[in-house]
Structure formats: structure tokens, C-alpha cells
């Protein structure tokens, strides 16, 4: 449900080297904040975990880059967020688009599990036919059509099984 078409249109319209999606948060001091011009979306700078309020928009982790950006990445372990994006912003060629709707940080295992539960809940509300059903399924479970589930398994609640996964017989999966 991400607005990819709008992101592409915005990226082409501003003529910059890169576009990042940002999201508004209630507690920006826990994150790196993106300081940007509201009207144009031009990124001015990044402030890592500010002690004083400088804005409430943070990097949402979705990027659209021109191929030339790859030339800025050195052949060593490089943080695109901390090394490459600040260079592009300093050259006034980095833009940001605000991501509408819900976003959450799933960088920690407990947050990933919470995010998965919320995602599965949203599928249940919008199109429950996408969720798995059966005597071995408990609650909200999403199983890719190429996944194989062995006999005697008990799956759920809160489980997503991806493409090509094989769940051996007798396995119990929950909240993963």
C-alpha cells in the first residue's frame, strides 16, 4: 500500500539525485530527524537523536536513487544514511516525501513481532481470504502459495510463512 507511483512522480519532478520517504513521529528524539523544506521537500540536514526539537520527520527506509548515487558509495562497509545521504543533502540534491498513513520501526525483534501482528490484523479486516485456514491454523496466519507445510503442524497465531519455505512435520509455529 505504499505510494510508489507518487514517489516516482515526485522524484522525477524535482530533478534531484535521491528521494527518501519520511514519516512523522511523536517522539523524534529517539531517531535521526530529517530537516527539510516543507514546500519543496528538499532535505537540508540530518540531526541524530536531537536533544532539542528540530522537527518530527524521520527516515522511513524507502529510497529512490538515481544510478549516479551508486558512485558515491565507497567500496567498504558504508552507511547510506550516515555517509551518502548527508553528502547529497549538502549538495542540495536530496529530497524527501512524507509517507502517508501508518509506519513503525521494526528494527528490534519484539517490534517486528508487533508489526507482523498489526499487519496480519489489517489483512483480516481488509481481505481475510488471503489468510490461511484449516484445522492446523490458529488465528491470523499468512502462508505463501509456494510454501510447504508438513503433516501434524500447528501454525499460529501471528505467523507469516514466505515463498519456498518448508515447515517439517510436527512443527509448532507461533508469533513469527
PDB file of C-alpha atoms in Angstrom:
ATOM      1  CA  UNK A   1       0.000   0.000   0.000  1.00  0.00           C
ATOM      2  CA  UNK A   2       2.984   2.311  -0.267  1.00  0.00           C
ATOM      3  CA  UNK A   3       2.512   5.187  -2.739  1.00  0.00           C
ATOM      4  CA  UNK A   4       5.236   4.051  -5.162  1.00  0.00           C
ATOM      5  CA  UNK A   5       3.666   5.746  -8.210  1.00  0.00           C
ATOM      6  CA  UNK A   6       3.535   9.064  -6.333  1.00  0.00           C
ATOM      7  CA  UNK A   7       7.119   8.570  -5.138  1.00  0.00           C
ATOM      8  CA  UNK A   8       8.344   8.046  -8.710  1.00  0.00           C
ATOM      9  CA  UNK A   9       6.396  11.074  -9.945  1.00  0.00           C
ATOM     10  CA  UNK A  10       7.796  13.248  -7.132  1.00  0.00           C
ATOM     11  CA  UNK A  11      11.349  12.010  -7.769  1.00  0.00           C
ATOM     12  CA  UNK A  12      11.148  12.817 -11.484  1.00  0.00           C
ATOM     13  CA  UNK A  13       9.609  16.235 -10.805  1.00  0.00           C
ATOM     14  CA  UNK A  14      12.318  17.638  -8.516  1.00  0.00           C
ATOM     15  CA  UNK A  15      15.358  16.655 -10.584  1.00  0.00           C
ATOM     16  CA  UNK A  16      17.484  15.692  -7.572  1.00  0.00           C
ATOM     17  CA  UNK A  17      19.731  12.676  -7.168  1.00  0.00           C
ATOM     18  CA  UNK A  18      17.744  10.859  -4.489  1.00  0.00           C
ATOM     19  CA  UNK A  19      14.379  10.781  -2.754  1.00  0.00           C
ATOM     20  CA  UNK A  20      13.764   9.331   0.680  1.00  0.00           C
ATOM     21  CA  UNK A  21      10.414   8.733   2.277  1.00  0.00           C
ATOM     22  CA  UNK A  22       9.983  10.195   5.730  1.00  0.00           C
ATOM     23  CA  UNK A  23       7.327   9.668   8.351  1.00  0.00           C
ATOM     24  CA  UNK A  24       6.097  11.825  11.199  1.00  0.00           C
ATOM     25  CA  UNK A  25       6.675  10.528  14.729  1.00  0.00           C
ATOM     26  CA  UNK A  26       5.516  11.670  18.149  1.00  0.00           C
ATOM     27  CA  UNK A  27       8.909  11.173  19.816  1.00  0.00           C
ATOM     28  CA  UNK A  28      11.625  12.306  17.359  1.00  0.00           C
ATOM     29  CA  UNK A  29      14.407  12.314  19.984  1.00  0.00           C
ATOM     30  CA  UNK A  30      14.634   8.510  19.634  1.00  0.00           C
ATOM     31  CA  UNK A  31      15.573   8.748  15.952  1.00  0.00           C
ATOM     32  CA  UNK A  32      17.630  10.683  13.449  1.00  0.00           C
ATOM     33  CA  UNK A  33      15.492  13.607  12.297  1.00  0.00           C
ATOM     34  CA  UNK A  34      15.278  14.786   8.689  1.00  0.00           C
ATOM     35  CA  UNK A  35      15.175  18.595   8.497  1.00  0.00           C
ATOM     36  CA  UNK A  36      13.544  19.594   5.217  1.00  0.00           C
ATOM     37  CA  UNK A  37      11.851  22.449   3.390  1.00  0.00           C
ATOM     38  CA  UNK A  38       8.140  21.737   3.726  1.00  0.00           C
ATOM     39  CA  UNK A  39       7.112  23.213   0.364  1.00  0.00           C
ATOM     40  CA  UNK A  40       9.739  21.595  -1.855  1.00  0.00           C
ATOM     41  CA  UNK A  41      10.758  18.535   0.150  1.00  0.00           C
ATOM     42  CA  UNK A  42      14.432  19.495  -0.197  1.00  0.00           C
ATOM     43  CA  UNK A  43      16.428  17.940   2.646  1.00  0.00           C
ATOM     44  CA  UNK A  44      18.582  20.453   4.495  1.00  0.00           C
ATOM     45  CA  UNK A  45      20.278  18.169   7.009  1.00  0.00           C
ATOM     46  CA  UNK A  46      20.008  15.212   9.362  1.00  0.00           C
ATOM     47  CA  UNK A  47      20.137  15.563  13.145  1.00  0.00           C
ATOM     48  CA  UNK A  48      20.861  12.332  15.025  1.00  0.00           C
ATOM     49  CA  UNK A  49      18.695  11.880  18.143  1.00  0.00           C
ATOM     50  CA  UNK A  50      18.224  15.599  18.829  1.00  0.00           C
ATOM     51  CA  UNK A  51      18.067  16.810  22.418  1.00  0.00           C
ATOM     52  CA  UNK A  52      16.239  19.962  21.260  1.00  0.00           C
ATOM     53  CA  UNK A  53      13.245  19.727  18.905  1.00  0.00           C
ATOM     54  CA  UNK A  54      14.284  20.342  15.273  1.00  0.00           C
ATOM     55  CA  UNK A  55      11.432  18.510  13.570  1.00  0.00           C
ATOM     56  CA  UNK A  56       9.322  15.370  13.732  1.00  0.00           C
ATOM     57  CA  UNK A  57      10.105  13.658  10.432  1.00  0.00           C
ATOM     58  CA  UNK A  58      12.373  10.616  10.319  1.00  0.00           C
ATOM     59  CA  UNK A  59      13.748   8.359   7.610  1.00  0.00           C
ATOM     60  CA  UNK A  60      11.136   5.690   6.780  1.00  0.00           C
ATOM     61  CA  UNK A  61      13.682   3.478   4.978  1.00  0.00           C
ATOM     62  CA  UNK A  62      12.258   3.724   1.449  1.00  0.00           C
ATOM     63  CA  UNK A  63      14.561   5.275  -1.157  1.00  0.00           C
ATOM     64  CA  UNK A  64      14.524   6.118  -4.849  1.00  0.00           C
ATOM     65  CA  UNK A  65      18.038   6.755  -6.166  1.00  0.00           C
ATOM     66  CA  UNK A  66      19.487   7.829  -9.478  1.00  0.00           C
ATOM     67  CA  UNK A  67      22.217   5.428 -10.667  1.00  0.00           C
ATOM     68  CA  UNK A  68      24.801   8.197 -10.078  1.00  0.00           C
ATOM     69  CA  UNK A  69      24.284   7.773  -6.320  1.00  0.00           C
ATOM     70  CA  UNK A  70      25.997   4.382  -6.541  1.00  0.00           C
ATOM     71  CA  UNK A  71      29.229   6.193  -7.450  1.00  0.00           C
ATOM     72  CA  UNK A  72      29.129   7.901  -4.034  1.00  0.00           C
ATOM     73  CA  UNK A  73      29.218   4.598  -2.178  1.00  0.00           C
ATOM     74  CA  UNK A  74      32.784   3.616  -1.364  1.00  0.00           C
ATOM     75  CA  UNK A  75      33.929   0.008  -1.726  1.00  0.00           C
ATOM     76  CA  UNK A  76      33.898  -0.616   2.014  1.00  0.00           C
ATOM     77  CA  UNK A  77      31.145  -1.043   4.576  1.00  0.00           C
ATOM     78  CA  UNK A  78      29.218   2.202   4.150  1.00  0.00           C
ATOM     79  CA  UNK A  79      26.134   3.633   5.821  1.00  0.00           C
ATOM     80  CA  UNK A  80      23.985   5.189   3.124  1.00  0.00           C
ATOM     81  CA  UNK A  81      22.023   7.038   5.813  1.00  0.00           C
ATOM     82  CA  UNK A  82      25.015   8.461   7.714  1.00  0.00           C
ATOM     83  CA  UNK A  83      27.566   8.922   4.925  1.00  0.00           C
ATOM     84  CA  UNK A  84      25.946   9.118   1.490  1.00  0.00           C
ATOM     85  CA  UNK A  85      22.683  10.948   2.175  1.00  0.00           C
ATOM     86  CA  UNK A  86      24.364  13.804   4.115  1.00  0.00           C
ATOM     87  CA  UNK A  87      26.707  14.384   1.120  1.00  0.00           C
ATOM     88  CA  UNK A  88      23.768  14.517  -1.281  1.00  0.00           C
ATOM     89  CA  UNK A  89      21.869  16.842   1.082  1.00  0.00           C
ATOM     90  CA  UNK A  90      24.903  19.153   1.332  1.00  0.00           C
ATOM     91  CA  UNK A  91      24.844  19.391  -2.482  1.00  0.00           C
ATOM     92  CA  UNK A  92      21.103  20.251  -2.269  1.00  0.00           C
ATOM     93  CA  UNK A  93      20.189  17.169  -4.327  1.00  0.00           C
ATOM     94  CA  UNK A  94      18.310  15.116  -1.726  1.00  0.00           C
ATOM     95  CA  UNK A  95      14.546  15.334  -1.401  1.00  0.00           C
ATOM     96  CA  UNK A  96      12.018  13.824   0.972  1.00  0.00           C
ATOM     97  CA  UNK A  97       8.392  12.836   0.560  1.00  0.00           C
ATOM     98  CA  UNK A  98       6.159  12.324   3.572  1.00  0.00           C
ATOM     99  CA  UNK A  99       4.789   8.797   3.791  1.00  0.00           C
ATOM    100  CA  UNK A 100       1.051   8.918   4.443  1.00  0.00           C
ATOM    101  CA  UNK A 101      -0.555   6.519   6.860  1.00  0.00           C
ATOM    102  CA  UNK A 102       0.869   4.103   9.365  1.00  0.00           C
ATOM    103  CA  UNK A 103       4.575   3.338   9.840  1.00  0.00           C
ATOM    104  CA  UNK A 104       6.500   1.661  12.616  1.00  0.00           C
ATOM    105  CA  UNK A 105      10.116   0.828  13.353  1.00  0.00           C
ATOM    106  CA  UNK A 106      10.591  -2.969  13.228  1.00  0.00           C
ATOM    107  CA  UNK A 107      14.333  -2.983  13.795  1.00  0.00           C
ATOM    108  CA  UNK A 108      14.107  -4.931  17.049  1.00  0.00           C
ATOM    109  CA  UNK A 109      12.704  -8.493  17.235  1.00  0.00           C
ATOM    110  CA  UNK A 110       9.869  -7.570  19.628  1.00  0.00           C
ATOM    111  CA  UNK A 111       8.888  -4.661  17.361  1.00  0.00           C
ATOM    112  CA  UNK A 112       8.976  -6.932  14.302  1.00  0.00           C
ATOM    113  CA  UNK A 113       6.581  -9.344  16.024  1.00  0.00           C
ATOM    114  CA  UNK A 114       4.273  -6.439  16.938  1.00  0.00           C
ATOM    115  CA  UNK A 115       4.427  -5.124  13.360  1.00  0.00           C
ATOM    116  CA  UNK A 116       3.655  -8.564  11.945  1.00  0.00           C
ATOM    117  CA  UNK A 117       0.648  -8.895  14.254  1.00  0.00           C
ATOM    118  CA  UNK A 118      -0.655  -5.474  13.181  1.00  0.00           C
ATOM    119  CA  UNK A 119      -0.106  -6.344   9.509  1.00  0.00           C
ATOM    120  CA  UNK A 120      -1.955  -9.651   9.831  1.00  0.00           C
ATOM    121  CA  UNK A 121      -4.780  -7.880  11.695  1.00  0.00           C
ATOM    122  CA  UNK A 122      -5.071  -5.394   8.816  1.00  0.00           C
ATOM    123  CA  UNK A 123      -5.252  -8.251   6.289  1.00  0.00           C
ATOM    124  CA  UNK A 124      -8.015  -9.863   8.379  1.00  0.00           C
ATOM    125  CA  UNK A 125     -10.013  -6.613   8.195  1.00  0.00           C
ATOM    126  CA  UNK A 126      -9.385  -5.814   4.508  1.00  0.00           C
ATOM    127  CA  UNK A 127      -9.197  -9.159   2.715  1.00  0.00           C
ATOM    128  CA  UNK A 128      -9.363 -12.111   5.056  1.00  0.00           C
ATOM    129  CA  UNK A 129      -9.412 -14.531   2.091  1.00  0.00           C
ATOM    130  CA  UNK A 130      -5.621 -14.019   1.867  1.00  0.00           C
ATOM    131  CA  UNK A 131      -5.165 -15.620   5.283  1.00  0.00           C
ATOM    132  CA  UNK A 132      -4.673 -19.359   5.699  1.00  0.00           C
ATOM    133  CA  UNK A 133      -7.467 -21.544   7.029  1.00  0.00           C
ATOM    134  CA  UNK A 134      -7.573 -25.119   8.211  1.00  0.00           C
ATOM    135  CA  UNK A 135      -7.684 -27.351  11.244  1.00  0.00           C
ATOM    136  CA  UNK A 136      -3.960 -26.763  11.807  1.00  0.00           C
ATOM    137  CA  UNK A 137      -4.248 -22.949  11.634  1.00  0.00           C
ATOM    138  CA  UNK A 138      -4.896 -20.775  14.696  1.00  0.00           C
ATOM    139  CA  UNK A 139      -5.672 -17.067  14.313  1.00  0.00           C
ATOM    140  CA  UNK A 140      -4.125 -14.843  11.669  1.00  0.00           C
ATOM    141  CA  UNK A 141      -1.646 -16.784   9.519  1.00  0.00           C
ATOM    142  CA  UNK A 142      -0.269 -15.880   6.094  1.00  0.00           C
ATOM    143  CA  UNK A 143       1.238 -18.701   4.003  1.00  0.00           C
ATOM    144  CA  UNK A 144       2.793 -18.120   0.573  1.00  0.00           C
ATOM    145  CA  UNK A 145       1.430 -20.403  -2.136  1.00  0.00           C
ATOM    146  CA  UNK A 146       4.878 -21.972  -2.720  1.00  0.00           C
ATOM    147  CA  UNK A 147       5.437 -22.828   0.951  1.00  0.00           C
ATOM    148  CA  UNK A 148       5.122 -26.454   2.052  1.00  0.00           C
ATOM    149  CA  UNK A 149       3.714 -27.359   5.459  1.00  0.00           C
ATOM    150  CA  UNK A 150       4.243 -30.902   6.723  1.00  0.00           C
ATOM    151  CA  UNK A 151       1.705 -33.117   8.449  1.00  0.00           C
ATOM    152  CA  UNK A 152       0.750 -32.599  12.063  1.00  0.00           C
ATOM    153  CA  UNK A 153       1.883 -28.969  12.206  1.00  0.00           C
ATOM    154  CA  UNK A 154       0.137 -26.343  14.306  1.00  0.00           C
ATOM    155  CA  UNK A 155       0.578 -22.858  12.860  1.00  0.00           C
ATOM    156  CA  UNK A 156      -0.430 -19.584  14.521  1.00  0.00           C
ATOM    157  CA  UNK A 157      -1.392 -17.210  15.744  1.00  0.00           C
ATOM    158  CA  UNK A 158       0.595 -14.369  14.219  1.00  0.00           C
ATOM    159  CA  UNK A 159       2.682 -16.287  11.673  1.00  0.00           C
ATOM    160  CA  UNK A 160       3.873 -15.414   8.165  1.00  0.00           C
ATOM    161  CA  UNK A 161       5.479 -18.160   6.074  1.00  0.00           C
ATOM    162  CA  UNK A 162       7.288 -16.877   2.995  1.00  0.00           C
ATOM    163  CA  UNK A 163       7.951 -18.172  -0.510  1.00  0.00           C
ATOM    164  CA  UNK A 164       9.702 -21.511  -0.802  1.00  0.00           C
ATOM    165  CA  UNK A 165       9.687 -22.199   2.946  1.00  0.00           C
ATOM    166  CA  UNK A 166       9.386 -25.798   4.098  1.00  0.00           C
ATOM    167  CA  UNK A 167       7.909 -26.453   7.527  1.00  0.00           C
ATOM    168  CA  UNK A 168       8.718 -30.029   8.513  1.00  0.00           C
ATOM    169  CA  UNK A 169       6.101 -32.368  10.001  1.00  0.00           C
ATOM    170  CA  UNK A 170       5.088 -31.838  13.615  1.00  0.00           C
ATOM    171  CA  UNK A 171       6.375 -28.273  13.904  1.00  0.00           C
ATOM    172  CA  UNK A 172       4.581 -25.716  16.104  1.00  0.00           C
ATOM    173  CA  UNK A 173       4.947 -22.084  14.983  1.00  0.00           C
ATOM    174  CA  UNK A 174       3.540 -19.063  16.741  1.00  0.00           C
ATOM    175  CA  UNK A 175       4.234 -15.307  16.640  1.00  0.00           C
ATOM    176  CA  UNK A 176       6.900 -15.448  13.948  1.00  0.00           C
TER     177      UNK A 176
END
